[in-house]
Tab-separated table of C-alpha atoms in Angstrom:
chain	number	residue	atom	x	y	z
A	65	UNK	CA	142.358	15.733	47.248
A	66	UNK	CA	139.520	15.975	49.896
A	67	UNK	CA	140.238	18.316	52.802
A	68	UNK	CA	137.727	17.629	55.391
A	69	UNK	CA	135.024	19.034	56.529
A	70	UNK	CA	136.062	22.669	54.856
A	71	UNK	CA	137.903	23.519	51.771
A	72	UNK	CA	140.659	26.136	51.881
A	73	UNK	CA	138.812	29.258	51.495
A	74	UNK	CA	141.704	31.790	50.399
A	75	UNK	CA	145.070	31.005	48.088
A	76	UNK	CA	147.453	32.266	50.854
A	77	UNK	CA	146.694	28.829	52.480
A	78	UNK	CA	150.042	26.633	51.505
A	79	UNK	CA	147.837	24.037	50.734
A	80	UNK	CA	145.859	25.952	47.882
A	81	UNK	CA	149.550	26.662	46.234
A	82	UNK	CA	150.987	23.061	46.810
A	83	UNK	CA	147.724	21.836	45.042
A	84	UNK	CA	148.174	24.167	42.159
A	85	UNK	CA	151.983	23.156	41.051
A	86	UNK	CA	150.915	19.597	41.602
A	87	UNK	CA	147.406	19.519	39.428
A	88	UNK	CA	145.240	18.558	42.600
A	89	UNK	CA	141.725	19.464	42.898
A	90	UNK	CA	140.907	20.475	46.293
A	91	UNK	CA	137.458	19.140	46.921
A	92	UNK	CA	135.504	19.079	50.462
A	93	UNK	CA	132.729	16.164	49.008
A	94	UNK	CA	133.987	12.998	50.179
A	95	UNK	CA	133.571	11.084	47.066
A	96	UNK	CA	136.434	9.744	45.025
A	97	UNK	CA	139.722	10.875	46.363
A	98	UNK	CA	142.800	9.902	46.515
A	99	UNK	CA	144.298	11.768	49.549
A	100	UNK	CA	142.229	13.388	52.517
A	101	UNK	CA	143.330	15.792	55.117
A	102	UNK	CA	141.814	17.308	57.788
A	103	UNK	CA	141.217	21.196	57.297
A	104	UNK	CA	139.636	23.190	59.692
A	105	UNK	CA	140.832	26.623	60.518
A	106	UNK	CA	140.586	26.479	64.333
A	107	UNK	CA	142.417	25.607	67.340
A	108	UNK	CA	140.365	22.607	68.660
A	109	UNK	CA	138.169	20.315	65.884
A	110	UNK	CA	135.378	18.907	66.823
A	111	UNK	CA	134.009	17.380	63.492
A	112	UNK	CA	131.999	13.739	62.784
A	113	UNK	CA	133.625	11.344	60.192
A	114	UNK	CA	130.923	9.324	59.764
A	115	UNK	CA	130.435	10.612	56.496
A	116	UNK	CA	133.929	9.407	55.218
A	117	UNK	CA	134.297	5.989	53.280
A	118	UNK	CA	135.228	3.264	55.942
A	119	UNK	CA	138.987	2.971	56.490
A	120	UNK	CA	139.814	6.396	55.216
A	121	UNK	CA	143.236	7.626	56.590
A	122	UNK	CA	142.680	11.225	57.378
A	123	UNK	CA	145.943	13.591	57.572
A	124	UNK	CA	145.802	15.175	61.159
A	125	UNK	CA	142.946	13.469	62.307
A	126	UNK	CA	144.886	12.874	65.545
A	127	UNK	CA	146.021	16.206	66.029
A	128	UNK	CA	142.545	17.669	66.763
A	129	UNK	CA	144.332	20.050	69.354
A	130	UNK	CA	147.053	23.014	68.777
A	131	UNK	CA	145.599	24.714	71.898
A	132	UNK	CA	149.269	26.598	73.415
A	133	UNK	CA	148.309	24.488	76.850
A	134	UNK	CA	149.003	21.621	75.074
A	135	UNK	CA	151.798	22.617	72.747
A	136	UNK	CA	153.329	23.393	76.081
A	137	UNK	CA	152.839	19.866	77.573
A	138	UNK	CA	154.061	17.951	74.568
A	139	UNK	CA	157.433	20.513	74.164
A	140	UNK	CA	158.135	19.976	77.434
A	141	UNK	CA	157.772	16.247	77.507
A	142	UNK	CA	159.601	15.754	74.116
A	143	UNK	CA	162.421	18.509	74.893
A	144	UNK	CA	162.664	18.186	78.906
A	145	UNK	CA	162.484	21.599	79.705
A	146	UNK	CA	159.496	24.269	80.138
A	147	UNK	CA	158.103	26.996	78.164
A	148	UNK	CA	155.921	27.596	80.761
A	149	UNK	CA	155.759	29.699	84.245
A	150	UNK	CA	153.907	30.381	86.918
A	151	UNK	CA	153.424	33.880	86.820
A	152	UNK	CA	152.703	34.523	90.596
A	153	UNK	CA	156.279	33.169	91.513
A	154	UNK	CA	158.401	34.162	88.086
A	155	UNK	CA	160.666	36.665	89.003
A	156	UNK	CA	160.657	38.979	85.893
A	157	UNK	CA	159.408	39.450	82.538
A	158	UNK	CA	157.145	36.794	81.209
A	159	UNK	CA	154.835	36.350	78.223
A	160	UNK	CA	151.029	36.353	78.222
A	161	UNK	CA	149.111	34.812	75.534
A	162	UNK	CA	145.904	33.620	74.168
A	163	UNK	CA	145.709	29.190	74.462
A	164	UNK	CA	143.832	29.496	70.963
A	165	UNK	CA	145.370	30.350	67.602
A	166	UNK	CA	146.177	32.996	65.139
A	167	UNK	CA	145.259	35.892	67.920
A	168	UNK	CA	149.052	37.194	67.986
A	169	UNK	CA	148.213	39.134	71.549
A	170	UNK	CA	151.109	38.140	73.314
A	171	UNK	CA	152.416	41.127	75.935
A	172	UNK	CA	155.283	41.147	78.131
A	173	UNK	CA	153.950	40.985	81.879
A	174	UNK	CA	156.345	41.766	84.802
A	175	UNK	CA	156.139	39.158	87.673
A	176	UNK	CA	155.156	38.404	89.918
A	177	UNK	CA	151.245	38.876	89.425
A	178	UNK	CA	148.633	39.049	91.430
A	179	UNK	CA	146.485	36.244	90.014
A	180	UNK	CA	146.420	34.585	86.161
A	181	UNK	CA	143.313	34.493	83.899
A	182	UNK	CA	141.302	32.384	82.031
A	183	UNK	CA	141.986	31.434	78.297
A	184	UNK	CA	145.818	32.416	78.710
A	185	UNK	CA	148.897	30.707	78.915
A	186	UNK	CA	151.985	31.989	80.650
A	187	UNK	CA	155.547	31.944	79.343
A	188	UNK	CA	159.014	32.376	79.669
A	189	UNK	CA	160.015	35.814	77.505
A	190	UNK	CA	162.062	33.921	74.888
A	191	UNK	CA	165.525	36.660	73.756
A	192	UNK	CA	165.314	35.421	70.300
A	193	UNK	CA	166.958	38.457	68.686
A	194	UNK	CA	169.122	38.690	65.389
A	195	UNK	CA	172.385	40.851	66.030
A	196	UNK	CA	170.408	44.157	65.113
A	197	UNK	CA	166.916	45.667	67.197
A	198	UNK	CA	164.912	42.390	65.458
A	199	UNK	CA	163.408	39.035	66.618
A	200	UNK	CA	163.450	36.296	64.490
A	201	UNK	CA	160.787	33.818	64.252
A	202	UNK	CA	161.957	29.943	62.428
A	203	UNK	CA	158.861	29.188	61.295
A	204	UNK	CA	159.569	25.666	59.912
A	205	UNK	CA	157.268	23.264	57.769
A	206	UNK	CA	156.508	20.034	58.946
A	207	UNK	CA	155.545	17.006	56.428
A	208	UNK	CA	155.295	13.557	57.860
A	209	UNK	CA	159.512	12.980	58.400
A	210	UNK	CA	160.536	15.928	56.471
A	211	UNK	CA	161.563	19.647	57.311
A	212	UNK	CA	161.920	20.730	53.913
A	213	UNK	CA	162.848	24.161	54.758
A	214	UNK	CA	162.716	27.315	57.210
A	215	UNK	CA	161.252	30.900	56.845
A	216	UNK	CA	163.581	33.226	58.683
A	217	UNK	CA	161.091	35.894	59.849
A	218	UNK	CA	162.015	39.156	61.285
A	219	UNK	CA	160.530	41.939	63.449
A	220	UNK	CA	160.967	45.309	65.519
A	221	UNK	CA	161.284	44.028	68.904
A	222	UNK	CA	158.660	46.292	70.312
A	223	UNK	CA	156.463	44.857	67.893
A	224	UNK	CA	157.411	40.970	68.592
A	225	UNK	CA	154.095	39.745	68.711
A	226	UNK	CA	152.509	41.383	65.813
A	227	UNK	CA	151.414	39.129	62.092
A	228	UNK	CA	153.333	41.079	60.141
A	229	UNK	CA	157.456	40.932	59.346
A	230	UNK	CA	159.696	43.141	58.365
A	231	UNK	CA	161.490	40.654	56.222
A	232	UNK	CA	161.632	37.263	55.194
A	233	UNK	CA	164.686	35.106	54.223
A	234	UNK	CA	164.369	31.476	53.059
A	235	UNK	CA	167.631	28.703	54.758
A	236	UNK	CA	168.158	25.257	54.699
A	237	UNK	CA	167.178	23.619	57.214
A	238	UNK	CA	170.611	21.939	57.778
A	239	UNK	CA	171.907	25.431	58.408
A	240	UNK	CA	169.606	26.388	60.863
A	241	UNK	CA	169.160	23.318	63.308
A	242	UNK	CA	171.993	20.359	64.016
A	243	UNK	CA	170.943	17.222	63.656
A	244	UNK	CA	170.223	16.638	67.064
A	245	UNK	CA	167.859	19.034	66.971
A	246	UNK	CA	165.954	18.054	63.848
A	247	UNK	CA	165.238	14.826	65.558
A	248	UNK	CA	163.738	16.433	68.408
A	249	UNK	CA	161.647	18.305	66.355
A	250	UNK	CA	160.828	15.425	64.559
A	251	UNK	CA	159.839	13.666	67.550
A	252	UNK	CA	157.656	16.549	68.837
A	253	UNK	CA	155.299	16.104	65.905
A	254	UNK	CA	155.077	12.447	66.641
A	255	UNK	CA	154.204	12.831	69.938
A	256	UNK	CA	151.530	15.717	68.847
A	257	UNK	CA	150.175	13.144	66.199
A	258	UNK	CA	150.797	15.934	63.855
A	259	UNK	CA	151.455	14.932	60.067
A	260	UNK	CA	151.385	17.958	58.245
A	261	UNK	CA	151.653	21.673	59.144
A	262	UNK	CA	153.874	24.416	60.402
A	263	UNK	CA	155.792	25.174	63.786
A	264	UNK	CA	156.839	28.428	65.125
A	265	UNK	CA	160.040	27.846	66.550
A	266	UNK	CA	162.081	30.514	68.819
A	267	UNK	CA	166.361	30.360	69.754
A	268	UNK	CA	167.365	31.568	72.898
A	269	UNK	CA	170.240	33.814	71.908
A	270	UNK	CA	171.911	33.361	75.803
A	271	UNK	CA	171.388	29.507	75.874
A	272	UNK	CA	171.416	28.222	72.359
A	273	UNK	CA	167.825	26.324	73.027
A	274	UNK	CA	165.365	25.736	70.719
A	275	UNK	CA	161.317	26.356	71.532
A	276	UNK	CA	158.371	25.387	70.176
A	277	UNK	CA	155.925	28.206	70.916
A	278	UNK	CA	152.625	27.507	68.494
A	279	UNK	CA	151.856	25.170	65.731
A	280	UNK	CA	149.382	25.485	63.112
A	281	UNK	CA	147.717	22.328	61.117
A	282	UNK	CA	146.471	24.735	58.192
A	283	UNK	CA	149.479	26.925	57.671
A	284	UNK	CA	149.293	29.804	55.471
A	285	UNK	CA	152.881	30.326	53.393
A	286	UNK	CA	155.349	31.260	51.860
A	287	UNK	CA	155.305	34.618	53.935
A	288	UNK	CA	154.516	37.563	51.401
A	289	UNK	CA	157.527	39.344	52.332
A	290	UNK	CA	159.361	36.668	50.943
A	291	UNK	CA	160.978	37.559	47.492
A	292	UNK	CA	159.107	36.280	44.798
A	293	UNK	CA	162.160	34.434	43.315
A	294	UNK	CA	162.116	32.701	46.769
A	295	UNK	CA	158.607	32.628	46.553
A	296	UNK	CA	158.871	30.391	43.826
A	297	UNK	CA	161.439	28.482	44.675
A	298	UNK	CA	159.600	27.421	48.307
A	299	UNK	CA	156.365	26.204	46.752
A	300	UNK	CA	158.254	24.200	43.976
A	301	UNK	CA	160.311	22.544	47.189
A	302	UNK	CA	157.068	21.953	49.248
A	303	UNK	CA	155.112	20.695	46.570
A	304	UNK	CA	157.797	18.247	45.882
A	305	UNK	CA	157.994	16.972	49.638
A	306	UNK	CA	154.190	16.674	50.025
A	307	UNK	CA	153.693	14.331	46.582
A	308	UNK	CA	157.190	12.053	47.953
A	309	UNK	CA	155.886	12.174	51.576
A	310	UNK	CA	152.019	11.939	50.869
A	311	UNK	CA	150.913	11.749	46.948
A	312	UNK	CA	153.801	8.833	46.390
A	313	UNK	CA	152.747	6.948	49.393
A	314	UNK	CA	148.774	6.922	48.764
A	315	UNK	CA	147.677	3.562	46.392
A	316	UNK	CA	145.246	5.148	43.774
A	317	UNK	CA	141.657	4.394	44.100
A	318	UNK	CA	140.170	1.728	42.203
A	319	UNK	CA	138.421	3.224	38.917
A	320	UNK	CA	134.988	3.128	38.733
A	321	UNK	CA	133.388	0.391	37.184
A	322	UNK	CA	132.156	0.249	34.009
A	323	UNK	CA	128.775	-0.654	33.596
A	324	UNK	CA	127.762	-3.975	31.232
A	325	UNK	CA	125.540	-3.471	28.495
A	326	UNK	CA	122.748	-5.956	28.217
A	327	UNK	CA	122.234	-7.552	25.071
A	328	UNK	CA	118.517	-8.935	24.681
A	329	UNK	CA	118.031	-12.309	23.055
């Protein structure tokens, strides 16, 4: 499997497990492949495919962008209603954080501001607590039609926006969104042009709403605090979604010719 231009560089990357259980070799060299995704660890790519073989259909090629600015724009146009505020008018708490990935700076502003700044988006303060002093995060897989499953992930509330849980729990998806809302979320990544990856996704415990607050095209997974019995049994469900969703749907590449001896006369 090529992943271009970079190659996972640590194991905690779902990829490098899904690859494992399903005997791929992960391979940045665009030579003979049989599947190619696009993997690079940032928020906006800017990478040439020249080098690629003509015709080559790279996974998340057309999701070059998982800037929040944009997430925001294509949840509110697929959902039709806002994650976002203006923090000069909001009345109230709001949420400031970083547009680029993986910076997990989030704080809790009180509105209204004087003025916004640069590199930040603005955001209602979602109250997606469990029954107890936790938050809980849905972070939820994404592969091509498929939600194969959801991480329940829990934290302190004072420390909502930190990268580490408290604990993990592994659910159906059936049991955590109706199927109303699985198409919606199904229709998001359509509109994002996003084929493979994961979605942080946040219930309003007042309103029952679902929103999509960041997505990630190279997710890392299952979450350590997982059990490893759940561990186990998430990879062996991913890896079977990604070779029916992407392996099973990928013609094999022609073998390589064999060359003709010449006999001399």
């Amino acid at each position: 499997m090529l992943c271009f231009p970079e190659a996972p560089s640590d194991f905690g990357y779902e990829i490098s497990k899904i690859s494992t259980v399903l005997g791929l070799k992960i391979t940045n060299k665009p030579n003979r492949f049989h599947l190619a995704l696009a993997w690079q660890d940032t928020t906006v790519r800017t990478f040439s495919t020249d080098s690629l073989p003509p015709n080559t259909h790279l996974l998340n090629s057309r999701c070059p962008d998982i800037g929040k600015d944009y997430i925001e724009e294509v949840f509110e146009s697929v959902f039709g209603y806002s994650l976002r505020v203006d923090p000069t008018t909001h009345k109230g708490p709001c949420v400031r954080k970083s547009i680029e990935n993986a910076k997990h700076d989030g704080v809790v502003l009180n509105c209204p501001i004087q003025k916004t700044e640069a590199g930040y988006v603005y955001q209602r303060l979602i109250n997606n607590q469990s029954d107890d002093d936790y938050i809980v995060d849905l972070r939820t897989p994404f592969y091509r039609d498929a939600l194969p499953l959801v991480y329940l992930k829990y934290r302190p509330t004072k420390t909502r926006f930190a990268d580490r849980n408290d604990r993990v729990e592994l659910a159906r998806t059936d049991d955590i969104y109706s199927p109303a809302e699985k198409e919606l979320i199904l229709k998001f990544c359509r509109a994002l042009q996003l084929e493979y990856g994961g979605l942080d996704v946040l219930r309003d415990k007042e309103s029952g709403l679902l929103y999509i607050v960041d997505v990630n095209n190279t997710p890392f997974g299952p979450p350590i605090q997982l059990s490893t019995s759940d561990q186990i049994r998430a990879v062996a469900t991913l890896a079977a979604t990604f070779y029916e969703k992407f392996i099973n749907q990928v013609p094999l590449p022609p073998a390589p010719k064999a060359e003709t001896a010449q006999t001399s006369v």
